[in-house]
Structures are given as structure tokens and as C-alpha cells.
């Protein structure tokens, strides 16, 4: 389905793929099938370069009737683990938190089977790649994202102060980083990123100095 949509709407050679969570696997798949028409890729909260396989036993293996009874608990648990910001955690309505019905969500979870998506597969990506992960992400260990950064040759990694739902948790910062990545060359983006990190470290050091003076 992803390849069909790409072939229908992405006809030129300057396309950019942006994926979040499970969507990052779709981006990688589409790139390796249509690499000549993709210029850059941004992968948010995607995890490491590992093959996917659904859990044999999970909550989503329950009968539909019982699963429906668990819906409030599923929403509450999902809200708790996906956000770091307490403000974002409480402000996002359930209708936006999970926009699909539970049967559809169950099929999505069962369909996360992708044995080809290992390190060798991800190492084939030769275009510039932006990686973003939240340092408070309870689904994606930072070590996995660092491994992804090492495997993909032209990748740059940004670690943000957020959880798994980075586009909501850190919306302003994600927008700024994406804009810089899309509008600049990889070298220029890395230079801007390094300069920003230096300014942040200076600001943190100044705050610590002021506290110690007090």
C-alpha cells in the first residue's frame, strides 16, 4: 500500500520521507524500493536497525469483546507512557491520541512483522537521514537509536527532552530541526546543530553558576 501511494503521488526525484514510530519502518522500505526518487529521510522515535516481529502473547490477542472492555485502560496506559510533558499528556483528547478503533489497532500490532529490516538493510540507505528520539522515550532505548545512527552512513541524531510522541511533546523543537534539515545541506545542518548544542550548554552552565552563587 505504501509503495502504491508513493508511485501515485510522488512522481519527481526530490521527495522527502518523514515517519514516526512504526512509520519509520515504512519509510525505510519505501526508500530501498524507490531510492532514485527520494532525497532525504526523517525518522522520529523509530528505534534501532532491527527486524520486527509481533509478540505471540499480548493484550491484543484477547477476544474482541474483552478487548473492547479494556479500551479505557489501554488509552490511559498509552497516554501515561507515550508523553513526557505533563501538560501535553493531559491536553491531548482521546480522539487524537489513538485515531483508530481497537480492531484496527490490533491488526496494526499483529502486522509489525518485517524480517528483512536488519542492520544490513538499513545500511543500504545512502541519502541524508535525520534521526530524532526522546531521552524519556519508554518504547525506544537511546542505545538503539545510537546504533541506528552508526549504521546509516549519512545520518545525524538529535536527542530531545521528550517521550515517544515527539511531534506533540516537543512540537516547536521538532519543527525547527526538521526545517533546518530540509532547507540545508547535511554539512550545514550539522554545523547549525553543533552551534545550537554549544549555545544550550553555555546557557545550562550559566544557570548552574547563578544557582551556585545564590
mmCIF file of C-alpha atoms in Angstrom:
data_model
loop_
_atom_site.group_PDB
_atom_site.id
_atom_site.type_symbol
_atom_site.label_atom_id
_atom_site.label_comp_id
_atom_site.label_asym_id
_atom_site.label_seq_id
_atom_site.Cartn_x
_atom_site.Cartn_y
_atom_site.Cartn_z
ATOM 1 C CA UNK A 1 0.000 0.000 0.000
ATOM 2 C CA UNK A 2 2.809 2.416 0.879
ATOM 3 C CA UNK A 3 4.565 1.802 -2.437
ATOM 4 C CA UNK A 4 1.282 2.222 -4.327
ATOM 5 C CA UNK A 5 0.646 5.611 -2.703
ATOM 6 C CA UNK A 6 4.222 6.711 -3.319
ATOM 7 C CA UNK A 7 4.085 5.773 -7.001
ATOM 8 C CA UNK A 8 0.801 7.594 -7.435
ATOM 9 C CA UNK A 9 1.671 10.919 -5.805
ATOM 10 C CA UNK A 10 5.480 11.192 -5.666
ATOM 11 C CA UNK A 11 6.480 11.467 -9.303
ATOM 12 C CA UNK A 12 9.631 13.622 -9.147
ATOM 13 C CA UNK A 13 13.088 12.837 -7.764
ATOM 14 C CA UNK A 14 13.063 15.277 -4.817
ATOM 15 C CA UNK A 15 10.757 13.508 -2.384
ATOM 16 C CA UNK A 16 11.282 13.525 1.377
ATOM 17 C CA UNK A 17 10.058 10.721 3.628
ATOM 18 C CA UNK A 18 9.068 11.531 7.231
ATOM 19 C CA UNK A 19 7.993 8.756 9.589
ATOM 20 C CA UNK A 20 7.238 8.379 13.297
ATOM 21 C CA UNK A 21 7.432 5.182 15.352
ATOM 22 C CA UNK A 22 6.270 2.218 13.211
ATOM 23 C CA UNK A 23 6.076 4.605 10.245
ATOM 24 C CA UNK A 24 9.885 4.784 10.180
ATOM 25 C CA UNK A 25 9.971 1.160 9.009
ATOM 26 C CA UNK A 26 7.662 2.058 6.120
ATOM 27 C CA UNK A 27 9.990 4.933 5.184
ATOM 28 C CA UNK A 28 12.984 2.595 5.109
ATOM 29 C CA UNK A 29 11.095 0.063 2.998
ATOM 30 C CA UNK A 30 9.924 2.694 0.505
ATOM 31 C CA UNK A 31 13.431 4.141 0.234
ATOM 32 C CA UNK A 32 15.051 0.805 -0.580
ATOM 33 C CA UNK A 33 12.405 0.173 -3.241
ATOM 34 C CA UNK A 34 12.345 3.707 -4.752
ATOM 35 C CA UNK A 35 15.720 5.181 -3.780
ATOM 36 C CA UNK A 36 16.240 7.150 -7.030
ATOM 37 C CA UNK A 37 13.210 9.345 -6.214
ATOM 38 C CA UNK A 38 13.970 10.111 -2.565
ATOM 39 C CA UNK A 39 16.190 12.994 -1.499
ATOM 40 C CA UNK A 40 16.074 12.869 2.311
ATOM 41 C CA UNK A 41 14.514 10.892 5.161
ATOM 42 C CA UNK A 42 13.475 11.919 8.686
ATOM 43 C CA UNK A 43 12.874 9.131 11.214
ATOM 44 C CA UNK A 44 11.313 10.072 14.567
ATOM 45 C CA UNK A 45 11.208 7.676 17.537
ATOM 46 C CA UNK A 46 11.917 4.747 15.259
ATOM 47 C CA UNK A 47 14.347 2.673 17.279
ATOM 48 C CA UNK A 48 17.267 0.563 16.150
ATOM 49 C CA UNK A 49 18.014 -1.212 12.862
ATOM 50 C CA UNK A 50 16.381 -4.450 13.898
ATOM 51 C CA UNK A 51 13.934 -6.854 12.269
ATOM 52 C CA UNK A 52 10.341 -6.578 13.508
ATOM 53 C CA UNK A 53 8.204 -9.395 14.828
ATOM 54 C CA UNK A 54 4.911 -9.125 16.756
ATOM 55 C CA UNK A 55 4.609 -10.599 20.233
ATOM 56 C CA UNK A 56 2.984 -14.030 20.282
ATOM 57 C CA UNK A 57 1.144 -13.270 23.501
ATOM 58 C CA UNK A 58 -0.057 -9.745 24.209
ATOM 59 C CA UNK A 59 -3.096 -7.717 25.178
ATOM 60 C CA UNK A 60 -4.148 -7.627 21.533
ATOM 61 C CA UNK A 61 -4.503 -11.413 21.411
ATOM 62 C CA UNK A 62 -7.635 -11.139 23.571
ATOM 63 C CA UNK A 63 -11.099 -11.661 22.018
ATOM 64 C CA UNK A 64 -12.655 -8.505 20.543
ATOM 65 C CA UNK A 65 -15.375 -8.274 23.194
ATOM 66 C CA UNK A 66 -12.867 -8.449 26.040
ATOM 67 C CA UNK A 67 -10.507 -6.082 24.247
ATOM 68 C CA UNK A 68 -13.311 -3.506 23.983
ATOM 69 C CA UNK A 69 -13.842 -3.692 27.735
ATOM 70 C CA UNK A 70 -10.145 -2.891 28.203
ATOM 71 C CA UNK A 71 -10.287 0.173 25.953
ATOM 72 C CA UNK A 72 -10.274 2.786 28.776
ATOM 73 C CA UNK A 73 -7.284 1.075 30.380
ATOM 74 C CA UNK A 74 -5.445 0.916 27.049
ATOM 75 C CA UNK A 75 -5.969 4.628 26.451
ATOM 76 C CA UNK A 76 -4.873 5.501 29.988
ATOM 77 C CA UNK A 77 -1.729 3.361 29.766
ATOM 78 C CA UNK A 78 -0.878 4.676 26.296
ATOM 79 C CA UNK A 79 -1.232 8.270 27.490
ATOM 80 C CA UNK A 80 0.961 7.576 30.516
ATOM 81 C CA UNK A 81 3.900 6.003 28.679
ATOM 82 C CA UNK A 82 3.909 7.997 25.429
ATOM 83 C CA UNK A 83 4.327 11.516 26.780
ATOM 84 C CA UNK A 84 6.952 13.133 28.966
ATOM 85 C CA UNK A 85 5.361 16.577 29.227
ATOM 86 C CA UNK A 86 2.598 16.534 31.861
ATOM 87 C CA UNK A 87 0.873 19.398 30.037
ATOM 88 C CA UNK A 88 0.773 17.521 26.715
ATOM 89 C CA UNK A 89 -0.214 14.303 28.499
ATOM 90 C CA UNK A 90 -3.377 15.875 29.885
ATOM 91 C CA UNK A 91 -4.269 18.169 26.987
ATOM 92 C CA UNK A 92 -4.460 15.689 24.088
ATOM 93 C CA UNK A 93 -8.013 14.261 23.753
ATOM 94 C CA UNK A 94 -8.525 10.512 23.373
ATOM 95 C CA UNK A 95 -9.827 11.023 19.822
ATOM 96 C CA UNK A 96 -6.402 12.363 18.791
ATOM 97 C CA UNK A 97 -4.370 10.038 20.986
ATOM 98 C CA UNK A 98 -5.464 6.898 19.118
ATOM 99 C CA UNK A 99 -7.387 7.776 15.983
ATOM 100 C CA UNK A 100 -8.205 4.160 15.092
ATOM 101 C CA UNK A 101 -10.608 1.626 16.537
ATOM 102 C CA UNK A 102 -9.255 -1.254 18.618
ATOM 103 C CA UNK A 103 -9.742 -3.949 15.918
ATOM 104 C CA UNK A 104 -7.691 -1.811 13.519
ATOM 105 C CA UNK A 105 -5.065 -1.229 16.186
ATOM 106 C CA UNK A 106 -4.874 -4.972 16.817
ATOM 107 C CA UNK A 107 -4.264 -5.671 13.123
ATOM 108 C CA UNK A 108 -1.598 -2.955 13.086
ATOM 109 C CA UNK A 109 0.209 -4.541 16.024
ATOM 110 C CA UNK A 110 -0.037 -8.008 14.503
ATOM 111 C CA UNK A 111 1.229 -6.707 11.182
ATOM 112 C CA UNK A 112 4.526 -5.454 12.584
ATOM 113 C CA UNK A 113 6.457 -8.296 11.034
ATOM 114 C CA UNK A 114 9.464 -7.284 8.941
ATOM 115 C CA UNK A 115 12.247 -9.829 8.973
ATOM 116 C CA UNK A 116 14.266 -8.014 6.296
ATOM 117 C CA UNK A 117 14.698 -4.826 8.352
ATOM 118 C CA UNK A 118 18.047 -5.636 9.937
ATOM 119 C CA UNK A 119 21.328 -3.702 10.101
ATOM 120 C CA UNK A 120 22.400 -4.706 6.600
ATOM 121 C CA UNK A 121 19.087 -3.434 5.186
ATOM 122 C CA UNK A 122 19.345 -0.064 6.938
ATOM 123 C CA UNK A 123 23.000 0.298 5.939
ATOM 124 C CA UNK A 124 21.841 0.497 2.303
ATOM 125 C CA UNK A 125 20.362 3.953 2.930
ATOM 126 C CA UNK A 126 22.716 6.385 1.202
ATOM 127 C CA UNK A 127 20.747 9.649 1.342
ATOM 128 C CA UNK A 128 20.880 12.147 4.258
ATOM 129 C CA UNK A 129 18.841 10.892 7.218
ATOM 130 C CA UNK A 130 17.602 12.822 10.250
ATOM 131 C CA UNK A 131 17.085 10.783 13.420
ATOM 132 C CA UNK A 132 15.179 12.114 16.440
ATOM 133 C CA UNK A 133 14.450 10.375 19.731
ATOM 134 C CA UNK A 134 13.183 11.468 23.142
ATOM 135 C CA UNK A 135 15.520 10.794 26.033
ATOM 136 C CA UNK A 136 12.444 9.874 28.109
ATOM 137 C CA UNK A 137 11.025 7.504 25.468
ATOM 138 C CA UNK A 138 9.739 4.363 27.246
ATOM 139 C CA UNK A 139 9.458 2.395 23.983
ATOM 140 C CA UNK A 140 12.746 3.256 22.256
ATOM 141 C CA UNK A 141 16.014 2.894 24.208
ATOM 142 C CA UNK A 142 18.514 5.616 23.382
ATOM 143 C CA UNK A 143 21.141 2.921 22.762
ATOM 144 C CA UNK A 144 19.028 1.544 19.901
ATOM 145 C CA UNK A 145 18.826 4.957 18.244
ATOM 146 C CA UNK A 146 22.583 5.446 18.626
ATOM 147 C CA UNK A 147 23.084 2.098 16.884
ATOM 148 C CA UNK A 148 20.851 3.304 14.050
ATOM 149 C CA UNK A 149 22.975 6.452 13.807
ATOM 150 C CA UNK A 150 26.108 4.307 13.475
ATOM 151 C CA UNK A 151 24.579 2.004 10.857
ATOM 152 C CA UNK A 152 23.153 4.642 8.468
ATOM 153 C CA UNK A 153 26.138 6.412 6.842
ATOM 154 C CA UNK A 154 24.702 9.923 6.306
ATOM 155 C CA UNK A 155 22.619 10.211 9.467
ATOM 156 C CA UNK A 156 22.558 12.824 12.207
ATOM 157 C CA UNK A 157 20.934 12.133 15.587
ATOM 158 C CA UNK A 158 19.032 14.629 17.758
ATOM 159 C CA UNK A 159 18.091 13.647 21.317
ATOM 160 C CA UNK A 160 15.210 15.781 22.620
ATOM 161 C CA UNK A 161 13.745 16.289 26.081
ATOM 162 C CA UNK A 162 10.555 14.363 25.339
ATOM 163 C CA UNK A 163 8.868 10.981 25.252
ATOM 164 C CA UNK A 164 7.731 8.744 22.406
ATOM 165 C CA UNK A 165 5.251 11.249 20.987
ATOM 166 C CA UNK A 166 7.941 13.751 19.991
ATOM 167 C CA UNK A 167 5.835 15.675 17.422
ATOM 168 C CA UNK A 168 3.455 16.579 20.275
ATOM 169 C CA UNK A 169 5.807 16.555 23.265
ATOM 170 C CA UNK A 170 8.445 18.779 21.604
ATOM 171 C CA UNK A 171 6.483 20.278 18.707
ATOM 172 C CA UNK A 172 8.446 23.542 18.417
ATOM 173 C CA UNK A 173 11.857 21.893 18.594
ATOM 174 C CA UNK A 174 10.871 19.142 16.159
ATOM 175 C CA UNK A 175 9.627 21.769 13.705
ATOM 176 C CA UNK A 176 12.860 23.779 13.957
ATOM 177 C CA UNK A 177 15.073 20.725 13.470
ATOM 178 C CA UNK A 178 13.019 19.437 10.543
ATOM 179 C CA UNK A 179 13.091 22.858 8.872
ATOM 180 C CA UNK A 180 16.865 23.080 9.217
ATOM 181 C CA UNK A 181 17.313 19.551 7.869
ATOM 182 C CA UNK A 182 15.048 20.106 4.861
ATOM 183 C CA UNK A 183 16.354 23.554 3.913
ATOM 184 C CA UNK A 184 20.095 22.994 4.381
ATOM 185 C CA UNK A 185 22.757 20.624 3.139
ATOM 186 C CA UNK A 186 23.738 17.814 5.553
ATOM 187 C CA UNK A 187 27.017 19.583 6.389
ATOM 188 C CA UNK A 188 25.287 22.902 7.045
ATOM 189 C CA UNK A 189 22.587 21.236 9.146
ATOM 190 C CA UNK A 190 25.264 19.516 11.255
ATOM 191 C CA UNK A 191 27.064 22.841 11.695
ATOM 192 C CA UNK A 192 23.856 24.567 12.824
ATOM 193 C CA UNK A 193 23.088 21.651 15.141
ATOM 194 C CA UNK A 194 26.544 21.812 16.735
ATOM 195 C CA UNK A 195 26.243 25.572 17.210
ATOM 196 C CA UNK A 196 22.826 25.168 18.848
ATOM 197 C CA UNK A 197 24.138 22.493 21.229
ATOM 198 C CA UNK A 198 27.038 24.780 22.182
ATOM 199 C CA UNK A 199 24.646 27.642 22.990
ATOM 200 C CA UNK A 200 22.477 25.310 25.075
ATOM 201 C CA UNK A 201 25.476 24.056 27.041
ATOM 202 C CA UNK A 202 26.535 27.649 27.690
ATOM 203 C CA UNK A 203 23.033 28.509 28.898
ATOM 204 C CA UNK A 204 22.912 25.479 31.224
ATOM 205 C CA UNK A 205 26.363 26.302 32.604
ATOM 206 C CA UNK A 206 25.284 29.884 33.264
ATOM 207 C CA UNK A 207 22.146 28.703 35.075
ATOM 208 C CA UNK A 208 24.212 26.383 37.264
ATOM 209 C CA UNK A 209 26.675 29.196 38.044
ATOM 210 C CA UNK A 210 23.841 31.541 39.053
ATOM 211 C CA UNK A 211 22.352 28.876 41.354
ATOM 212 C CA UNK A 212 25.714 28.247 42.996
ATOM 213 C CA UNK A 213 26.168 31.994 43.559
ATOM 214 C CA UNK A 214 22.810 32.115 45.323
#
